[in-house]
Amino acid sequence: MTFDEFKRKVKKAYEGYDISFSTNGVQHMAQVGNNLTLYTNAHSDAIYGMMNGNFIGRCPGVEKYE
């Protein structure tokens, strides 16, 4: 998943939320509000999440946005 694809999917899934994005080229990350962090590896289509520092696993609800 490219960084642009990741940003598009997260923005669509969390419309109306304050979101900031970062990437180091290998991992893409999004901070949604104050409590939710989403991330994916650049060569994967899976998006994972952490809520308040606790791993919440894969987030297929975010992944579905094309």
C-alpha positions as a Markdown table, in Angstrom:
| # | Residue | x | y | z |
|---|---|---|---|---|
| 1 | Met | 0.0 | 0.0 | 0.0 |
| 2 | Thr | 1.4 | 3.4 | -1.0 |
| 3 | Phe | 1.4 | 6.3 | 1.5 |
| 4 | Asp | -1.2 | 8.1 | -0.7 |
| 5 | Glu | -3.5 | 5.0 | -0.6 |
| 6 | Phe | -3.1 | 4.8 | 3.1 |
| 7 | Lys | -3.9 | 8.5 | 3.6 |
| 8 | Arg | -6.9 | 8.2 | 1.4 |
| 9 | Lys | -8.4 | 5.2 | 3.2 |
| 10 | Val | -7.8 | 6.7 | 6.7 |
| 11 | Lys | -9.3 | 10.1 | 5.7 |
| 12 | Lys | -12.4 | 8.3 | 4.2 |
| 13 | Ala | -12.8 | 6.1 | 7.2 |
| 14 | Tyr | -12.4 | 8.9 | 9.7 |
| 15 | Glu | -14.0 | 11.9 | 8.0 |
| 16 | Gly | -14.4 | 14.9 | 10.4 |
| 17 | Tyr | -11.6 | 13.8 | 12.7 |
| 18 | Asp | -8.3 | 15.6 | 13.2 |
| 19 | Ile | -5.7 | 13.3 | 11.5 |
| 20 | Ser | -1.9 | 13.7 | 11.2 |
| 21 | Phe | 0.2 | 11.4 | 9.0 |
| 22 | Ser | 3.9 | 10.4 | 8.9 |
| 23 | Thr | 6.0 | 7.8 | 7.1 |
| 24 | Asn | 9.6 | 6.6 | 7.2 |
| 25 | Gly | 9.2 | 4.9 | 3.8 |
| 26 | Val | 8.8 | 1.4 | 5.4 |
| 27 | Gln | 5.9 | 2.1 | 7.8 |
| 28 | His | 3.1 | 4.6 | 7.3 |
| 29 | Met | 1.3 | 6.0 | 10.4 |
| 30 | Ala | -1.8 | 8.1 | 11.1 |
| 31 | Gln | -2.7 | 9.7 | 14.4 |
| 32 | Val | -6.5 | 10.0 | 14.6 |
| 33 | Gly | -7.5 | 12.3 | 17.4 |
| 34 | Asn | -5.7 | 11.8 | 20.7 |
| 35 | Asn | -6.2 | 8.1 | 21.2 |
| 36 | Leu | -6.0 | 6.1 | 18.0 |
| 37 | Thr | -2.9 | 5.3 | 16.0 |
| 38 | Leu | -3.2 | 3.4 | 12.7 |
| 39 | Tyr | -0.3 | 2.0 | 10.8 |
| 40 | Thr | 0.7 | -0.3 | 7.9 |
| 41 | Asn | 3.9 | -1.6 | 6.4 |
| 42 | Ala | 4.6 | -0.2 | 3.0 |
| 43 | His | 4.5 | -3.6 | 1.3 |
| 44 | Ser | 1.3 | -4.8 | 3.0 |
| 45 | Asp | -2.4 | -4.1 | 2.5 |
| 46 | Ala | -3.2 | -4.6 | 6.1 |
| 47 | Ile | -3.9 | -1.7 | 8.4 |
| 48 | Tyr | -3.4 | -2.2 | 12.2 |
| 49 | Gly | -4.4 | 0.0 | 15.1 |
| 50 | Met | -3.4 | 1.0 | 18.7 |
| 51 | Met | -5.9 | 2.7 | 21.1 |
| 52 | Asn | -4.3 | 4.4 | 24.0 |
| 53 | Gly | -1.1 | 2.4 | 23.5 |
| 54 | Asn | -3.0 | -1.0 | 23.4 |
| 55 | Phe | -2.8 | -3.1 | 20.2 |
| 56 | Ile | -6.3 | -3.5 | 18.7 |
| 57 | Gly | -5.2 | -5.7 | 15.7 |
| 58 | Arg | -6.1 | -5.5 | 12.1 |
| 59 | Cys | -8.6 | -2.8 | 11.0 |
| 60 | Pro | -10.5 | -4.2 | 7.9 |
| 61 | Gly | -13.1 | -1.4 | 8.3 |
| 62 | Val | -10.4 | 1.1 | 7.3 |
| 63 | Glu | -8.9 | -1.1 | 4.6 |
| 64 | Lys | -12.2 | -1.4 | 2.7 |
| 65 | Tyr | -12.2 | 2.2 | 1.5 |
| 66 | Glu | -11.0 | 2.4 | -2.1 |
